[in-house]
CSV table of C-alpha atoms in Angstrom, one decimal:
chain,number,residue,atom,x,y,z
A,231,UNK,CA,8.4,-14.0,4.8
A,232,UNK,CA,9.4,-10.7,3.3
A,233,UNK,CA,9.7,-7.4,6.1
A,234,UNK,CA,9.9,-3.6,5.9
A,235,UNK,CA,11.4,-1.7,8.5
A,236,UNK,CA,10.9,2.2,8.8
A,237,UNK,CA,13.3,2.9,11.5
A,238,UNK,CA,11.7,7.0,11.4
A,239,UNK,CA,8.5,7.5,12.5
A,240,UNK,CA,8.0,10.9,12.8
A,241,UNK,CA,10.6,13.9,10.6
A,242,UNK,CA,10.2,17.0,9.7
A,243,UNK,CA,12.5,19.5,7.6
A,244,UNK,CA,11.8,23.2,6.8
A,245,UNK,CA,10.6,24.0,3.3
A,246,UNK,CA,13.5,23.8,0.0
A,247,UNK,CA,15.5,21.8,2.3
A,248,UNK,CA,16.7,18.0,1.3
A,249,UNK,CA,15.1,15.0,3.2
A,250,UNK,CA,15.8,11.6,3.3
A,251,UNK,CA,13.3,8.8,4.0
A,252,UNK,CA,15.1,5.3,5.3
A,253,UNK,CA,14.1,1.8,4.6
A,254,UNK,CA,15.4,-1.5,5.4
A,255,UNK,CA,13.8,-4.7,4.2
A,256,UNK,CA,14.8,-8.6,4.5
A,257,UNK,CA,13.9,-10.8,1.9
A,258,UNK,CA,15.6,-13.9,0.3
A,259,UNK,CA,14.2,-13.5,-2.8
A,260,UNK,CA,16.2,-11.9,-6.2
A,261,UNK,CA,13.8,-10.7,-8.1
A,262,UNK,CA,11.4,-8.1,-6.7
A,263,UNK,CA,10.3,-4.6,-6.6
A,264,UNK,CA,10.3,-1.6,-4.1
A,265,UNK,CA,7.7,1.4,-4.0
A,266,UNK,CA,7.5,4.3,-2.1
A,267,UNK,CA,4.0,5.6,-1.4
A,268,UNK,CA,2.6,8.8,0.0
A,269,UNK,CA,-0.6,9.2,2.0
A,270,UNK,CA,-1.5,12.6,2.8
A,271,UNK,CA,-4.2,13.7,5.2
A,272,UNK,CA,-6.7,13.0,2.6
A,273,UNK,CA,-6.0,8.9,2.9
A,274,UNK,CA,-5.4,8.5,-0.8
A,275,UNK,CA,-2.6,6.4,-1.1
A,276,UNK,CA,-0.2,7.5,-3.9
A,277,UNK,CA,2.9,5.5,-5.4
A,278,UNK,CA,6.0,8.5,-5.5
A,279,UNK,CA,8.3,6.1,-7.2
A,280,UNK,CA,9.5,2.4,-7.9
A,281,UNK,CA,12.5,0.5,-8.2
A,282,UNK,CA,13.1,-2.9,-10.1
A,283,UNK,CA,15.6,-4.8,-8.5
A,284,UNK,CA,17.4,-6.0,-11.3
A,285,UNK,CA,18.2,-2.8,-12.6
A,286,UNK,CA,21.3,-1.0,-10.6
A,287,UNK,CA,20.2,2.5,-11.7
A,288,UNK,CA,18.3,4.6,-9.2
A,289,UNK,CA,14.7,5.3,-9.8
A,290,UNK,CA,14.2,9.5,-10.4
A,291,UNK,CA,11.1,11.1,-10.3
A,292,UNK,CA,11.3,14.7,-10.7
A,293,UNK,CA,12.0,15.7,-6.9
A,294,UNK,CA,11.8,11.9,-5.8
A,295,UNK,CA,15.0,9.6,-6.1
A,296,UNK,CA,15.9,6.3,-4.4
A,297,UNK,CA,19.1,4.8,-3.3
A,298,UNK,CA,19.0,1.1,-3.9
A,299,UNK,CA,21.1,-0.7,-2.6
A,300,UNK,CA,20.6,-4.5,-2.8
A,301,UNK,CA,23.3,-6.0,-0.8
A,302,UNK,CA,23.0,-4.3,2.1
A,303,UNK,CA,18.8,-4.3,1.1
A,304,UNK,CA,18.1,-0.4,1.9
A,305,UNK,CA,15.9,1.2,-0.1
A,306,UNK,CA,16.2,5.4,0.8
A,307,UNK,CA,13.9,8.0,-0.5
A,308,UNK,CA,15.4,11.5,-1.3
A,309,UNK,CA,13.5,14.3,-1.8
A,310,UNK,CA,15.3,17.5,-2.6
A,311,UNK,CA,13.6,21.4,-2.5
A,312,UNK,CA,11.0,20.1,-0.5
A,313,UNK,CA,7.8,21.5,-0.6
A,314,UNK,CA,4.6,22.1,1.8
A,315,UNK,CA,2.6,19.6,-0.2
A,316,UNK,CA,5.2,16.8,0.5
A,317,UNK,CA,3.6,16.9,3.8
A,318,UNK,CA,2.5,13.4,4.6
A,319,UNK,CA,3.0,9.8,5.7
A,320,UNK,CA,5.3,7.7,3.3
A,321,UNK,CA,5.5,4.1,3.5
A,322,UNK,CA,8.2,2.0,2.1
A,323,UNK,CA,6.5,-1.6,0.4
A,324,UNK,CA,8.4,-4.6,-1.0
A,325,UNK,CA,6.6,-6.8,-3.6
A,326,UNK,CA,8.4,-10.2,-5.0
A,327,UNK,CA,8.3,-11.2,-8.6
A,328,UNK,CA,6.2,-13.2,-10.2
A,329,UNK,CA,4.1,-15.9,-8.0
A,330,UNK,CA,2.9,-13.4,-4.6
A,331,UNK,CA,3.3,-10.5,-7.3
A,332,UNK,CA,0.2,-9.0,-6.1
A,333,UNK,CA,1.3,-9.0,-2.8
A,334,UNK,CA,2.8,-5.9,-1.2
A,335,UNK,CA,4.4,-5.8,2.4
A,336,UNK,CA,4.6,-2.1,4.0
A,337,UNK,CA,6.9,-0.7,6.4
A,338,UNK,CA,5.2,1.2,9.6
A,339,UNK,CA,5.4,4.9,7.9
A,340,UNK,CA,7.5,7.5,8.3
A,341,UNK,CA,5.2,10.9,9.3
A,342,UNK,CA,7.3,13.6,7.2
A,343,UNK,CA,6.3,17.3,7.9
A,344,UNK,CA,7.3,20.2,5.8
A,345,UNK,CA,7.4,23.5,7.9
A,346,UNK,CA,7.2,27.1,6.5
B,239,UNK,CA,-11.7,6.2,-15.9
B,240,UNK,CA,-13.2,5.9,-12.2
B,241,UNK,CA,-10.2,4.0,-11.5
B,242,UNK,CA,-10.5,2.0,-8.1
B,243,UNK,CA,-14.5,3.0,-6.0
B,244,UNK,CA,-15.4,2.1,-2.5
B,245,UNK,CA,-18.0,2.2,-0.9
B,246,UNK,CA,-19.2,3.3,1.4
B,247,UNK,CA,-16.6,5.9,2.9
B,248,UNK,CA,-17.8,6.0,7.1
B,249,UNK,CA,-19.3,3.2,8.4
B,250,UNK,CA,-20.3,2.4,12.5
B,251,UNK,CA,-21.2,-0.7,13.6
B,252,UNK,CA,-21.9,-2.4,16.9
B,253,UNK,CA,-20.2,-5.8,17.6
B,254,UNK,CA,-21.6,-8.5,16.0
B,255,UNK,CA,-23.3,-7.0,13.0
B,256,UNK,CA,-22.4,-8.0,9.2
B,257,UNK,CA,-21.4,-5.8,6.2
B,258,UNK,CA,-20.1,-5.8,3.5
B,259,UNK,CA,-17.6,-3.1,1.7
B,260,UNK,CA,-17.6,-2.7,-1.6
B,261,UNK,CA,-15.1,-2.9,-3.7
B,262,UNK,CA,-14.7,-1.4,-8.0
B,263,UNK,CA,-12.6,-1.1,-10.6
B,264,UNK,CA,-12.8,-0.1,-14.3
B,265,UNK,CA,-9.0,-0.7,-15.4
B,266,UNK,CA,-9.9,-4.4,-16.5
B,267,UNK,CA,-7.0,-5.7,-13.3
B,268,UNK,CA,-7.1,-9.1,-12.9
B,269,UNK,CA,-5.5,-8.5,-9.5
B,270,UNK,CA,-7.6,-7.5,-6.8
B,271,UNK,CA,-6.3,-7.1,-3.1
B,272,UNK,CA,-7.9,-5.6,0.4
B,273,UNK,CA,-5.9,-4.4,3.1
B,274,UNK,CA,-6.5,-2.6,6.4
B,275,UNK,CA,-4.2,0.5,8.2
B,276,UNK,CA,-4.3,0.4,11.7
B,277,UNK,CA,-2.5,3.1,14.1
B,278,UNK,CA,1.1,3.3,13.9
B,279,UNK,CA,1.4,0.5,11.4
B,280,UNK,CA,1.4,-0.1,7.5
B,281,UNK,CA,-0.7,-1.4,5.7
B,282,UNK,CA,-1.2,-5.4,6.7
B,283,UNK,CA,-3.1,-7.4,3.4
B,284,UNK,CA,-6.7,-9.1,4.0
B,285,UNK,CA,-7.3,-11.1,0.9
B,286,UNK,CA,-6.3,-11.0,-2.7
B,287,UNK,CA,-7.7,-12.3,-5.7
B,288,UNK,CA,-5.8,-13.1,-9.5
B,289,UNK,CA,-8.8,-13.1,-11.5
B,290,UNK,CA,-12.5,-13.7,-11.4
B,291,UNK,CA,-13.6,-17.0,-9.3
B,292,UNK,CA,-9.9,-17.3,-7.4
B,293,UNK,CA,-8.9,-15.8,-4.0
B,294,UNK,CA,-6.9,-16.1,-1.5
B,295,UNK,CA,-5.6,-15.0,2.4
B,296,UNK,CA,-3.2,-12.5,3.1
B,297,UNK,CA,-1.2,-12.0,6.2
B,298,UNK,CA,-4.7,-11.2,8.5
B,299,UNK,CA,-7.6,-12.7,6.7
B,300,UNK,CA,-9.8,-14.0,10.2
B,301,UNK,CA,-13.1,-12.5,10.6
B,302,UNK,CA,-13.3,-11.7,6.1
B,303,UNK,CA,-14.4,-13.1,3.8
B,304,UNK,CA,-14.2,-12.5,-0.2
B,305,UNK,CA,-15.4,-13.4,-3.4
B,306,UNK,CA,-14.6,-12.3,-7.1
B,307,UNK,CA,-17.7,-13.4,-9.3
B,308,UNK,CA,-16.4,-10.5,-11.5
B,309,UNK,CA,-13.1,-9.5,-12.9
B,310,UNK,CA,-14.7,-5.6,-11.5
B,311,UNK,CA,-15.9,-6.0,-8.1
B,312,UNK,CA,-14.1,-7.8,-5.3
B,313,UNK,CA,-16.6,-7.2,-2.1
B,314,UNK,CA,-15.1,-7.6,2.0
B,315,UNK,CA,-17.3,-9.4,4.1
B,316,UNK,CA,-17.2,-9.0,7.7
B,317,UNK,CA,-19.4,-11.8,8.8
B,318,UNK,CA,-19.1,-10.4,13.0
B,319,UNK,CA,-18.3,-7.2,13.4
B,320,UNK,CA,-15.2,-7.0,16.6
B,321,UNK,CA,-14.2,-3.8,18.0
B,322,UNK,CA,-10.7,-5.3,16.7
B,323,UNK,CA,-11.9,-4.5,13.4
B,324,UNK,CA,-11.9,-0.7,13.7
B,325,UNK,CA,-9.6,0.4,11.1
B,326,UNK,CA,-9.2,1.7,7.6
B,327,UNK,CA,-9.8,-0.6,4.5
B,328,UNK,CA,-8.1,0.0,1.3
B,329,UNK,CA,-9.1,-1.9,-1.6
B,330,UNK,CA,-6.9,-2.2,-4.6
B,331,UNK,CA,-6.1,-3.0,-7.8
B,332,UNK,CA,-3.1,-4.2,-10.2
B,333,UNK,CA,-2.5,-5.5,-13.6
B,334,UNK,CA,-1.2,-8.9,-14.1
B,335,UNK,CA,2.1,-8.2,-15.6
B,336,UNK,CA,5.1,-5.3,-15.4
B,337,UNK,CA,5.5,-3.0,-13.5
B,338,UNK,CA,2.9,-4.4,-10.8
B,339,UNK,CA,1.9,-0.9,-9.7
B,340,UNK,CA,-1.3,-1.2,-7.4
B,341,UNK,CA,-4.0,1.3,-7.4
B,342,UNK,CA,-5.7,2.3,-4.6
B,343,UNK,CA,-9.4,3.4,-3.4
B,344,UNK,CA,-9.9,6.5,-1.4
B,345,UNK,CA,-10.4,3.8,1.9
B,346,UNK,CA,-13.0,3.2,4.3
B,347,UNK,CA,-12.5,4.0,7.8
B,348,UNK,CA,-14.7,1.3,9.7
B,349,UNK,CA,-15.5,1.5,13.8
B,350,UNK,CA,-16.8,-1.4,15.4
B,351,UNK,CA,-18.6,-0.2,18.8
């Protein structure tokens, strides 16, 4: 069975400053895919960004970017000039390829807090 | 597009009682999945369906039940309601194929008195 561990509960950073998210996950599979989602206050859960395993370029996304790195199976989220709307809990989630590919497995959240 | 509805968004309930959330989506997703968020944890998965007529358990399915007459609707069934059961239920959805990016409802946050 596939785990996500959020070793971060709780961070907080002060506004424009950089801020990175950790993830850790085990898995024996080779084929999979990694998301980073965002829940703000409001519940909704939003996808920030997603990385396919096979490819060995880092997912960007506008202020979002990932450091993938499969051997060591980390899976950090950057965000750079950080803004008050970033506010929010972000959870790490691991989904295998093709059979189970509906299937995602979350980490416990990390509660990120954007001060002023 | 409505995306993924459900409904409704508060519910209270007193141990033992039955209901059922409801659970839509208008993106034509063969894959259908429920979880529940719980305090301090992520989110753990109920039961998932791959197309109309076919479910199956997730990681915490006792106490639910589901069923996927339609490829739209994919309804949670608390048959007894436990205070254990107080938590927030996502529903979601996903296309079959690449790149397997799940849509999410707006959540129901249930409390079982």
């Amino acid at each position: 069975a596939q785990t996500v561990t959020q070793s971060q509960p709780e961070m907080s950073v002060q506004e424009a400053e950089t801020v990175t998210l950790s993830c850790t996950y085990d898995t024996s599979e080779n084929n999979y895919y990694l998301f980073w989602y965002k829940q703000p206050p409001s519940r909704q859960m939003i996808l920030v960004i997603r990385q396919e395993a096979y490819k060995q370029q880092n997912a960007t996304e506008n202020r979002f970017s990932v450091n993938f790195q499969k051997a060591a199976k980390s899976f950090s989220l950057k965000i750079s000039d950080s803004q008050l709307g970033d506010t929010a809990m972000y959870f790490c989630a691991f989904m295998k390829e093709g059979q189970g590919a509906q299937k995602l497995v979350f980490g416990q959240g990390t509660r990120l807090t954007i001060n002023p | 597009n409505a995306g993924v509805t459900q409904t409704p968004k508060f519910q209270v309930l007193k141990t033992g009682q039955s209901m059922t959330l409801q659970c839509a989506q208008d993106m034509n997703h063969e894959y259908m999945s429920w979880y529940r968020q719980d305090p301090g944890m992520g989110l753990r998965l109920i039961h998932y369906s791959v197309g109309a007529g076919i479910t199956d358990q997730g990681e915490v399915p006792n106490g639910y039940n589901v069923s996927r007459s339609t490829t739209e609707d994919f309804p949670l069934r608390l048959l007894s309601a436990a205070p254990s059961q107080t938590s927030v239920y996502f529903c979601a959805s996903q296309p079959s194929g690449p790149p397997y990016e799940q849509y999410f409802g707006p959540g129901t946050r249930l409390t079982v008195t």
